[in-house]
Short mmCIF file of C-alpha atoms and ligand atoms in Angstrom, two decimals:
data_model
loop_
_atom_site.label_atom_id
_atom_site.label_comp_id
_atom_site.label_asym_id
_atom_site.label_seq_id
_atom_site.Cartn_x
_atom_site.Cartn_y
_atom_site.Cartn_z
CA MET A 1127 0.00 0.00 0.00
CA ARG A 1128 1.02 3.63 -0.40
CA VAL A 1129 1.95 5.00 2.99
CA VAL A 1130 2.71 8.60 3.93
CA LEU A 1131 4.92 8.80 7.00
CA GLY A 1132 4.63 12.28 8.50
CA VAL A 1133 7.33 13.16 11.01
CA SER A 1134 7.01 16.22 13.22
CA GLY A 1135 9.69 17.87 15.31
CA GLY A 1136 10.28 15.77 18.40
CA ILE A 1137 13.26 13.81 19.64
CA ALA A 1138 11.38 10.55 18.95
CA ALA A 1139 11.79 11.29 15.20
CA TYR A 1140 14.68 8.80 15.22
CA LYS A 1141 12.23 5.97 16.04
CA ALA A 1142 10.26 6.83 12.89
CA ALA A 1143 13.26 5.62 10.86
CA SER A 1144 12.66 2.08 12.21
CA LEU A 1145 8.96 2.38 11.46
CA LEU A 1146 9.83 3.41 7.91
CA ARG A 1147 12.03 0.32 7.51
CA ARG A 1148 9.28 -1.89 8.90
CA PHE A 1149 6.96 -0.65 6.16
CA THR A 1150 9.45 -0.86 3.30
CA GLU A 1151 10.66 -4.33 4.35
CA SER A 1152 7.05 -5.52 4.17
CA GLY A 1153 6.83 -4.24 0.59
CA HIS A 1154 4.95 -0.99 1.18
CA ASP A 1155 5.67 2.17 -0.77
CA VAL A 1156 6.47 4.99 1.69
CA THR A 1157 6.68 8.73 1.13
CA VAL A 1158 8.20 10.54 4.10
CA VAL A 1159 6.94 14.06 4.81
CA PRO A 1160 8.93 15.60 7.67
CA THR A 1161 8.24 19.06 9.05
CA GLU A 1162 11.04 21.65 9.05
CA ALA A 1163 11.46 21.06 12.77
CA ALA A 1164 11.69 17.28 12.29
CA LEU A 1165 14.66 17.80 9.97
CA ARG A 1166 16.57 19.33 12.89
CA PHE A 1167 16.38 15.91 14.58
CA VAL A 1168 16.81 13.57 11.60
CA GLY A 1169 18.00 14.98 8.28
CA ALA A 1170 16.47 14.62 4.80
CA PRO A 1171 19.24 12.26 3.52
CA THR A 1172 18.22 9.62 6.09
CA TRP A 1173 14.59 9.73 5.01
CA ALA A 1174 15.46 9.80 1.30
CA ALA A 1175 17.89 6.89 1.58
CA LEU A 1176 15.55 4.71 3.65
CA SER A 1177 12.44 5.42 1.55
CA GLY A 1178 14.19 5.58 -1.82
CA LYS A 1179 12.28 8.79 -2.61
CA PRO A 1180 12.92 12.52 -2.57
CA VAL A 1181 11.88 14.29 0.60
CA ALA A 1182 10.30 17.73 0.99
CA SER A 1183 8.78 19.71 3.85
CA ASP A 1184 7.41 22.68 1.95
CA VAL A 1185 4.79 22.95 -0.76
CA TRP A 1186 7.16 24.63 -3.25
CA THR A 1187 9.25 21.60 -4.23
CA ALA A 1188 8.24 19.80 -7.48
CA VAL A 1189 5.22 22.10 -7.81
CA ASP A 1190 4.41 20.73 -11.28
CA ARG A 1191 3.25 17.53 -9.52
CA VAL A 1192 1.06 19.50 -7.07
CA PRO A 1193 2.42 17.51 -4.11
CA HIS A 1194 0.42 19.29 -1.42
CA VAL A 1195 -2.74 17.76 -2.89
CA ARG A 1196 -1.50 14.60 -4.62
CA ILE A 1197 0.42 12.99 -1.77
CA GLY A 1198 -2.63 12.94 0.51
CA GLN A 1199 -5.09 12.01 -2.25
CA ASP A 1200 -3.01 9.02 -3.38
CA ALA A 1201 -2.29 7.60 0.07
CA ASP A 1202 -3.77 4.38 1.49
CA LEU A 1203 -2.54 5.34 4.96
CA VAL A 1204 -1.12 8.46 6.57
CA VAL A 1205 0.73 8.00 9.86
CA VAL A 1206 2.30 10.84 11.80
CA ALA A 1207 4.99 9.58 14.19
CA PRO A 1208 5.93 11.35 16.32
CA ALA A 1209 3.02 13.79 16.42
CA THR A 1210 3.99 16.79 18.57
CA ALA A 1211 1.53 18.94 20.52
CA ASP A 1212 1.99 21.64 17.86
CA LEU A 1213 1.27 19.25 14.98
CA LEU A 1214 -1.88 17.93 16.73
CA ALA A 1215 -3.07 21.52 17.26
CA LYS A 1216 -2.49 22.38 13.60
CA ALA A 1217 -4.25 19.23 12.42
CA ALA A 1218 -7.21 19.80 14.75
CA THR A 1219 -7.69 23.38 13.49
CA GLY A 1220 -7.14 22.50 9.83
CA GLN A 1221 -4.03 24.61 9.27
CA ALA A 1222 -2.08 23.92 6.12
CA ASP A 1223 1.14 25.89 6.21
CA ASP A 1224 3.51 23.11 5.16
CA LEU A 1225 3.47 19.88 3.15
CA LEU A 1226 2.50 17.60 6.05
CA THR A 1227 -0.45 19.68 7.27
CA ALA A 1228 -1.66 20.14 3.67
CA THR A 1229 -1.39 16.37 3.16
CA LEU A 1230 -3.50 15.77 6.26
CA LEU A 1231 -6.26 17.95 4.77
CA THR A 1232 -6.35 16.11 1.45
CA ALA A 1233 -6.06 12.53 2.79
CA ARG A 1234 -9.22 10.43 2.47
CA CYS A 1235 -7.58 7.26 3.83
CA PRO A 1236 -7.10 6.12 7.46
CA VAL A 1237 -4.96 8.61 9.40
CA VAL A 1238 -2.97 7.54 12.47
CA PHE A 1239 -1.36 9.98 14.90
CA ALA A 1240 1.28 8.71 17.34
CA PRO A 1241 1.71 11.56 19.85
CA ALA A 1242 5.02 11.93 21.70
CA MET A 1243 5.81 14.82 24.05
CA HIS A 1244 6.42 15.65 27.69
CA THR A 1245 3.72 14.49 30.08
CA GLU A 1246 2.56 18.02 30.95
CA MET A 1247 2.04 18.86 27.28
CA TRP A 1248 0.21 15.58 26.65
CA LEU A 1249 -2.11 15.99 29.64
CA HIS A 1250 -2.80 19.69 28.98
CA PRO A 1251 -6.50 20.26 28.27
CA ALA A 1252 -5.62 21.98 24.96
CA THR A 1253 -3.81 18.88 23.68
CA GLN A 1254 -6.50 16.54 25.00
CA ALA A 1255 -9.19 18.65 23.28
CA ASN A 1256 -7.25 18.52 20.00
CA VAL A 1257 -6.94 14.75 20.30
CA ALA A 1258 -10.68 14.45 20.99
CA THR A 1259 -11.42 16.58 17.90
CA LEU A 1260 -9.19 14.45 15.70
CA LYS A 1261 -10.73 11.22 17.03
CA ALA A 1262 -14.24 12.59 16.49
CA ARG A 1263 -13.29 13.15 12.85
CA GLY A 1264 -12.27 9.50 12.52
CA ALA A 1265 -8.51 9.74 13.02
CA HIS A 1266 -6.76 6.98 15.00
CA VAL A 1267 -4.66 8.23 17.91
CA VAL A 1268 -2.18 5.78 19.42
CA GLU A 1269 -1.96 6.23 23.18
CA PRO A 1270 1.58 7.30 24.14
CA ALA A 1271 3.55 4.85 26.26
CA SER A 1272 4.57 5.65 29.83
CA GLY A 1273 8.19 5.66 30.86
CA ARG A 1274 11.40 7.63 30.87
CA LEU A 1275 11.15 10.82 28.78
CA THR A 1276 14.02 12.82 27.32
CA GLY A 1277 14.95 14.52 30.57
CA ALA A 1278 15.00 12.93 34.01
CA ASP A 1279 11.19 12.89 34.13
CA THR A 1280 8.91 9.93 33.54
CA GLY A 1281 5.22 9.62 32.66
CA PRO A 1282 2.95 9.17 29.64
CA GLY A 1283 4.35 10.76 26.48
CA ARG A 1284 6.81 8.27 24.98
CA LEU A 1285 6.42 7.18 21.38
CA PRO A 1286 5.52 3.46 21.40
CA GLU A 1287 8.02 1.06 19.82
CA PRO A 1288 8.02 0.83 16.00
CA GLU A 1289 6.53 -2.71 15.99
CA GLU A 1290 3.59 -1.47 18.05
CA LEU A 1291 3.08 1.48 15.72
CA TYR A 1292 3.26 -0.79 12.69
CA ALA A 1293 0.57 -3.06 14.16
CA ALA A 1294 -1.60 -0.04 15.05
CA CYS A 1295 -1.30 1.22 11.47
CA LEU A 1296 -2.32 -2.12 9.98
CA ALA A 1297 -5.20 -2.34 12.45
CA ALA A 1298 -6.37 1.14 11.40
CA VAL A 1299 -6.29 0.11 7.75
CA ASP A 1300 -8.13 -3.13 8.50
CA ALA A 1301 -10.77 -1.33 10.52
CA SER A 1302 -11.59 0.80 7.49
CA ALA A 1303 -11.31 -1.99 4.92
CA PRO A 1304 -14.48 -3.06 3.14
CA LEU A 1305 -15.51 -6.68 3.64
CA GLY A 1306 -15.42 -8.95 0.61
CA SER A 1307 -18.09 -11.49 -0.38
CA ASP A 1308 -16.44 -14.09 1.84
CA GLY A 1309 -16.53 -11.69 4.75
CA ALA A 1310 -12.75 -11.19 4.77
CA ALA A 1311 -11.34 -7.67 4.90
CA VAL A 1312 -10.14 -6.60 1.49
CA ARG A 1313 -7.08 -4.43 1.26
CA GLY A 1314 -4.13 -4.73 -1.06
CA GLY A 1315 -3.87 -8.09 0.74
CA ASP A 1316 -0.52 -9.73 0.05
CA LEU A 1317 -2.03 -13.09 1.12
CA HIS A 1318 -5.06 -12.76 -1.11
CA GLY A 1319 -6.16 -16.13 -2.50
CA ILE A 1320 -3.98 -18.14 -0.10
CA ARG A 1321 -5.79 -20.84 1.90
CA VAL A 1322 -4.40 -21.21 5.38
CA VAL A 1323 -5.06 -23.45 8.37
CA VAL A 1324 -3.95 -22.27 11.81
CA SER A 1325 -4.26 -24.36 14.96
CA ALA A 1326 -4.37 -22.42 18.23
CA GLY A 1327 -4.81 -22.92 21.96
CA GLY A 1328 -3.98 -25.93 24.08
CA THR A 1329 -5.35 -29.45 23.97
CA ARG A 1330 -7.12 -31.09 26.91
CA GLU A 1331 -6.81 -34.80 27.57
CA ALA A 1332 -9.80 -36.04 29.54
CA LEU A 1333 -9.36 -38.19 32.63
CA ASP A 1334 -13.04 -38.39 33.43
CA PRO A 1335 -16.07 -36.23 32.55
CA VAL A 1336 -14.85 -33.35 34.76
CA ARG A 1337 -11.05 -33.51 34.73
CA PHE A 1338 -8.37 -33.18 32.12
CA LEU A 1339 -4.62 -32.80 31.63
CA GLY A 1340 -4.04 -29.45 29.97
CA ASN A 1341 -1.48 -26.70 29.46
CA ARG A 1342 -1.16 -22.94 29.85
CA SER A 1343 -1.66 -21.92 26.21
CA SER A 1344 -4.29 -19.16 25.90
CA GLY A 1345 -4.43 -19.23 22.10
CA LYS A 1346 -3.60 -15.50 21.81
CA GLN A 1347 -0.71 -15.96 19.39
CA GLY A 1348 -2.60 -18.45 17.21
CA VAL A 1349 -5.66 -16.22 17.08
CA ALA A 1350 -3.45 -13.25 16.14
CA LEU A 1351 -1.96 -15.36 13.33
CA ALA A 1352 -5.42 -16.25 12.05
CA GLU A 1353 -6.69 -12.66 12.29
CA ARG A 1354 -3.65 -11.11 10.63
CA ALA A 1355 -3.77 -13.65 7.78
CA ALA A 1356 -7.47 -12.92 7.23
CA ALA A 1357 -6.85 -9.17 7.36
CA ARG A 1358 -4.15 -9.62 4.71
CA GLY A 1359 -6.62 -11.35 2.41
CA ALA A 1360 -6.10 -15.06 3.15
CA GLN A 1361 -8.93 -17.57 3.45
CA VAL A 1362 -8.49 -18.80 7.01
CA THR A 1363 -9.60 -21.90 8.92
CA LEU A 1364 -8.78 -21.75 12.63
CA VAL A 1365 -8.73 -25.06 14.47
CA ALA A 1366 -9.46 -23.80 17.96
CA CYS A 1367 -8.41 -25.79 21.03
CA ASN A 1368 -10.02 -24.42 24.19
CA LEU A 1369 -9.28 -20.76 23.49
CA ALA A 1370 -9.19 -18.27 26.37
CA VAL A 1371 -9.58 -15.34 23.95
CA PRO A 1372 -12.30 -14.38 21.45
CA VAL A 1373 -11.84 -14.53 17.67
CA ARG A 1374 -12.88 -11.46 15.63
CA ASP A 1375 -16.07 -12.35 13.83
CA ASP A 1376 -15.81 -9.70 11.11
CA LEU A 1377 -12.91 -11.23 9.17
CA GLY A 1378 -14.61 -14.31 7.77
CA ILE A 1379 -12.47 -16.78 9.74
CA ARG A 1380 -13.91 -20.31 9.79
CA VAL A 1381 -13.54 -21.74 13.30
CA VAL A 1382 -13.40 -25.52 13.82
CA PRO A 1383 -13.32 -26.51 17.52
CA ALA A 1384 -11.15 -29.36 18.79
CA GLU A 1385 -10.59 -30.45 22.38
CA SER A 1386 -7.99 -33.21 22.58
CA ALA A 1387 -4.89 -34.01 20.54
CA LEU A 1388 -6.81 -36.75 18.70
CA ASP A 1389 -9.65 -34.30 17.89
CA LEU A 1390 -7.06 -31.81 16.68
CA GLN A 1391 -5.35 -34.41 14.51
CA GLU A 1392 -8.63 -35.32 12.86
CA ALA A 1393 -9.68 -31.69 12.32
CA VAL A 1394 -6.31 -30.53 10.97
CA THR A 1395 -5.90 -33.53 8.69
CA THR A 1396 -9.36 -32.92 7.23
CA VAL A 1397 -9.01 -29.17 6.62
CA ALA A 1398 -5.34 -29.29 5.55
CA GLY A 1399 -6.35 -31.23 2.43
CA ASP A 1400 -6.67 -28.17 0.21
CA ALA A 1401 -4.56 -25.69 2.20
CA ASP A 1402 -1.56 -23.75 0.89
CA VAL A 1403 -0.16 -23.20 4.40
CA VAL A 1404 -0.65 -25.07 7.68
CA VAL A 1405 0.54 -23.37 10.87
CA MET A 1406 0.63 -25.62 13.95
CA CYS A 1407 0.56 -23.05 16.73
CA ALA A 1408 -1.48 -25.17 19.17
CA ALA A 1409 0.23 -26.56 22.26
CA VAL A 1410 -0.44 -30.27 21.86
CA ALA A 1411 -0.27 -32.71 24.77
CA ASP A 1412 2.33 -35.34 23.98
CA PHE A 1413 0.57 -37.87 26.22
CA ARG A 1414 -3.02 -38.72 27.15
CA PRO A 1415 -4.45 -40.92 29.89
CA LYS A 1416 -4.53 -44.53 28.68
CA HIS A 1417 -8.01 -45.05 30.11
CA TYR A 1418 -10.87 -42.61 30.16
CA VAL A 1419 -13.08 -43.21 33.21
CA ALA A 1420 -16.68 -42.66 32.11
CA SER A 1421 -17.91 -41.50 35.53
CA LYS A 1422 -16.23 -39.08 37.94
CA ILE A 1423 -13.25 -40.67 39.69
CA LYS A 1424 -14.01 -40.79 43.45
CA LYS A 1425 -11.49 -40.73 46.24
CA THR A 1426 -13.53 -43.29 48.26
CA HIS A 1427 -14.11 -46.30 46.07
CA ALA A 1428 -13.27 -49.13 48.38
CA ALA A 1429 -16.24 -51.35 49.30
CA ASP A 1430 -15.83 -50.54 53.01
CA GLY A 1431 -16.01 -46.80 52.24
CA SER A 1432 -12.39 -46.17 53.20
CA ASP A 1433 -10.09 -43.94 51.15
CA GLN A 1434 -8.40 -45.84 48.41
CA ALA A 1435 -4.77 -45.24 47.53
CA ALA A 1436 -4.18 -42.30 45.16
CA PRO A 1437 -4.73 -43.67 41.65
CA THR A 1438 -1.85 -43.95 39.20
CA ILE A 1439 -2.65 -42.40 35.86
CA GLU A 1440 -1.11 -44.37 33.05
CA LEU A 1441 -0.29 -42.31 29.98
CA VAL A 1442 0.14 -43.20 26.30
CA ARG A 1443 1.78 -41.18 23.53
CA ASN A 1444 -0.31 -38.91 21.33
CA PRO A 1445 0.47 -38.78 17.62
CA ASP A 1446 2.84 -36.00 16.49
CA ILE A 1447 0.45 -34.09 14.23
CA LEU A 1448 3.07 -31.79 12.73
CA ALA A 1449 5.45 -34.62 11.87
CA GLY A 1450 2.44 -36.49 10.39
CA LEU A 1451 1.65 -33.55 8.10
CA VAL A 1452 5.26 -33.41 6.92
CA ALA A 1453 5.33 -37.18 6.29
CA ARG A 1454 2.07 -37.03 4.35
CA ARG A 1455 3.36 -34.20 2.15
CA GLY A 1456 6.39 -36.30 1.20
CA SER A 1457 8.62 -34.60 -1.34
CA ALA A 1458 5.96 -32.14 -2.53
CA ALA A 1459 6.58 -28.43 -1.89
CA HIS A 1460 2.93 -27.88 -1.01
CA PRO A 1461 1.52 -27.04 1.51
CA VAL A 1462 4.01 -24.90 3.41
CA ILE A 1463 4.16 -26.36 6.95
CA VAL A 1464 5.02 -24.21 9.96
CA GLY A 1465 5.67 -25.40 13.50
CA PHE A 1466 6.01 -23.61 16.81
CA ALA A 1467 8.48 -24.59 19.47
CA ALA A 1468 7.73 -23.70 23.04
CA GLU A 1469 11.06 -24.06 24.82
CA THR A 1470 12.34 -23.25 28.28
CA GLY A 1471 15.97 -24.18 27.56
CA ASP A 1472 17.64 -26.77 29.81
CA GLU A 1473 21.03 -28.25 30.63
CA SER A 1474 21.18 -29.89 27.17
CA GLY A 1475 20.92 -26.59 25.30
CA SER A 1476 19.65 -23.04 24.93
CA VAL A 1477 16.22 -22.20 23.51
CA LEU A 1478 17.80 -21.71 20.07
CA ASP A 1479 19.82 -24.96 20.21
CA LEU A 1480 16.73 -26.95 21.14
CA ALA A 1481 14.67 -25.19 18.46
CA ARG A 1482 17.24 -25.92 15.72
CA ALA A 1483 17.24 -29.59 16.73
CA LYS A 1484 13.42 -29.59 16.68
CA LEU A 1485 13.35 -28.01 13.20
CA ALA A 1486 15.57 -30.80 11.91
CA ARG A 1487 13.51 -33.46 13.70
CA LYS A 1488 10.10 -32.23 12.58
CA GLY A 1489 11.08 -31.40 8.97
CA CYS A 1490 8.73 -28.40 8.70
CA ASP A 1491 9.63 -25.41 6.50
CA LEU A 1492 9.66 -22.80 9.24
CA LEU A 1493 9.88 -23.20 12.99
CA VAL A 1494 8.85 -20.31 15.19
CA ALA A 1495 10.65 -20.70 18.52
CA ASN A 1496 9.64 -18.87 21.65
CA GLU A 1497 10.81 -18.98 25.19
CA VAL A 1498 8.11 -20.07 27.61
CA GLY A 1499 7.73 -20.30 31.36
CA ALA A 1500 5.01 -19.68 33.90
CA THR A 1501 5.32 -15.90 33.42
CA LYS A 1502 6.66 -15.80 29.87
CA THR A 1503 4.57 -15.87 26.70
CA PHE A 1504 1.56 -17.87 27.90
CA GLY A 1505 -1.36 -15.49 28.27
CA GLN A 1506 0.90 -12.45 27.86
CA ASP A 1507 0.25 -9.73 25.30
CA THR A 1508 3.80 -9.56 23.95
CA ASN A 1509 6.14 -12.19 22.64
CA THR A 1510 9.69 -12.59 21.37
CA VAL A 1511 10.25 -15.28 18.75
CA HIS A 1512 12.99 -16.59 16.49
CA LEU A 1513 12.06 -17.65 12.96
CA LEU A 1514 14.21 -20.59 11.80
CA PHE A 1515 13.99 -21.69 8.15
CA ARG A 1516 14.70 -25.23 6.93
CA ASP A 1517 16.12 -24.04 3.60
CA GLY A 1518 19.01 -22.34 5.38
CA ARG A 1519 18.02 -18.72 4.85
CA PRO A 1520 19.07 -16.53 7.79
CA GLY A 1521 16.87 -16.63 10.86
CA VAL A 1522 14.94 -13.60 12.08
CA THR A 1523 14.30 -12.50 15.68
CA VAL A 1524 11.12 -10.53 16.31
CA GLY A 1525 10.14 -8.68 19.46
CA PRO A 1526 9.41 -8.09 22.18
CA ALA A 1527 6.34 -7.08 20.22
CA SER A 1528 2.59 -7.47 20.32
CA LYS A 1529 1.31 -10.86 19.23
CA ALA A 1530 -0.26 -9.13 16.18
CA ALA A 1531 3.14 -7.72 15.18
CA VAL A 1532 4.75 -11.15 15.69
CA ALA A 1533 1.98 -12.67 13.56
CA ASP A 1534 2.72 -10.20 10.76
CA ALA A 1535 6.42 -11.02 10.85
CA VAL A 1536 5.60 -14.75 10.70
CA TRP A 1537 3.34 -14.21 7.67
CA ASP A 1538 6.05 -12.10 6.01
CA GLY A 1539 8.38 -15.11 6.44
CA ILE A 1540 5.75 -17.60 5.21
CA ARG A 1541 4.81 -15.47 2.19
CA ASP A 1542 8.31 -15.87 0.81
CA LEU A 1543 8.04 -19.67 1.09
CA ILE A 1544 4.79 -20.02 -0.87
CA PRO A 1545 5.55 -21.29 -4.40
CA ALA A 1546 4.93 -18.54 -7.00
CA SER A 1547 2.12 -20.50 -8.69
CA HIS A 1548 -0.12 -19.97 -5.65
N1 LIG B 2575 3.05 -30.80 17.90
C1 LIG B 2575 2.21 -31.66 17.23
N2 LIG B 2575 1.83 -32.83 17.83
C2 LIG B 2575 2.29 -33.15 19.04
C3 LIG B 2575 3.16 -32.28 19.74
C4 LIG B 2575 3.52 -31.10 19.13
O1 LIG B 2575 1.81 -31.37 16.11
N3 LIG B 2575 1.90 -34.29 19.59
C5 LIG B 2575 3.47 -29.56 17.22
C6 LIG B 2575 3.09 -28.27 17.92
O2 LIG B 2575 1.86 -27.77 17.47
C7 LIG B 2575 4.24 -27.35 17.53
C8 LIG B 2575 5.42 -28.30 17.39
O3 LIG B 2575 4.86 -29.59 17.19
O4 LIG B 2575 4.03 -26.76 16.26
C9 LIG B 2575 6.35 -28.32 18.55
O5 LIG B 2575 5.67 -28.52 19.76
P1 LIG B 2575 6.44 -28.75 21.11
O6 LIG B 2575 5.47 -29.10 22.18
O7 LIG B 2575 7.38 -27.59 21.35
O8 LIG B 2575 7.37 -29.97 20.70
P2 LIG B 2575 7.33 -31.49 20.97
O9 LIG B 2575 7.36 -32.22 19.66
O10 LIG B 2575 6.21 -31.86 21.89
O11 LIG B 2575 8.76 -31.69 21.63
P3 LIG B 2575 9.21 -31.67 23.16
O12 LIG B 2575 7.96 -31.79 23.99
O13 LIG B 2575 10.09 -32.84 23.26
O14 LIG B 2575 9.92 -30.36 23.32
#
């Protein structure tokens, strides 16, 4: 999509350079429009080199192309990061005394402001009123993060990290995207026409009608993968194992529930038949109780009513669904198969060592490794992952970032693995 990155004059302008790279690396066409003040923080050569385009702040450069009108009219997204108090005031009152403010008046696409300033300026009623005006007109305003500001002070006013801004921009575009006949959001979707299956959540292995062996997976990352794929135009089936989070119902995602590993195997094997990509994000129990007890297991079962000894639960192995998919595919290049590796690291190796060994063992095309523990990853809103590719291309580390931003990075990696004929 055609993105306009407006940069106003705050110290956080340097972070906009990373946001710019995030867009260009994902194949978007970015025009940077800095204000005069922004150029005091980061110069025009940086913006021109990173965007591959000339950069202007005033309305008098390349007048024959009428840039003060064209840039805004042609954009699919305008994002201003950082947006200073002054820029927000100008935008709220419709001033147009430079290229960025003129662009904001001609844009008909989603507009995202990412304010960054000192806490007092952010909390001032004038700034808050300007933000309210912009929101009332349909603009998206990303809440500033709290933390250390430029001086010794701390408080709300920091520009969020580039990955967060990138995700907020895509969410703003999705929110305004029309829905296609299949209910999926239509935007210049780079996954349009791709059929994907994502498994998410954690399996439950029943002991009796009320008890099960389970795990801590909430399904957040898998749901984010399904939602981001659908928002990027893919046709998505989500095999949902006991999710603790809702799935957006406006993206046309088909949800197939599964409880145990055996249910999951059956569901995935059925829907993977005509898929281009299968992503096994679900946390699958490796073992299940050998015997299911049809009525609730009681602690007093002995004929004389006395407590019986604590029962021993015998376990049997569950099938490895991911390895089964790889075996079934054989030497074909289709579908692309992606695994997740939840690792804690141990005395035999680091998270990355164990993940590389797992990639080799499972034979999938891409393994997404993340570090887990009682307080890491499971149920959290952010995640750090390593993408490891079987074909030897260099790995990629993503995060800490929102699960939506991680999902986008995973789909960027998968997109490059899909054979060109699809
Ligand atoms: N997986 C699967 N079937 C299983 C177990 C895991 O399909 N019975 C998939 C998961 O969905 C994930 C990948 O395999 O994509 C790795 O899961 P993980 O639990 O990390 O690996 P395991 O194979 O169970 O290895 P180990 O428990 O020894 O670390």
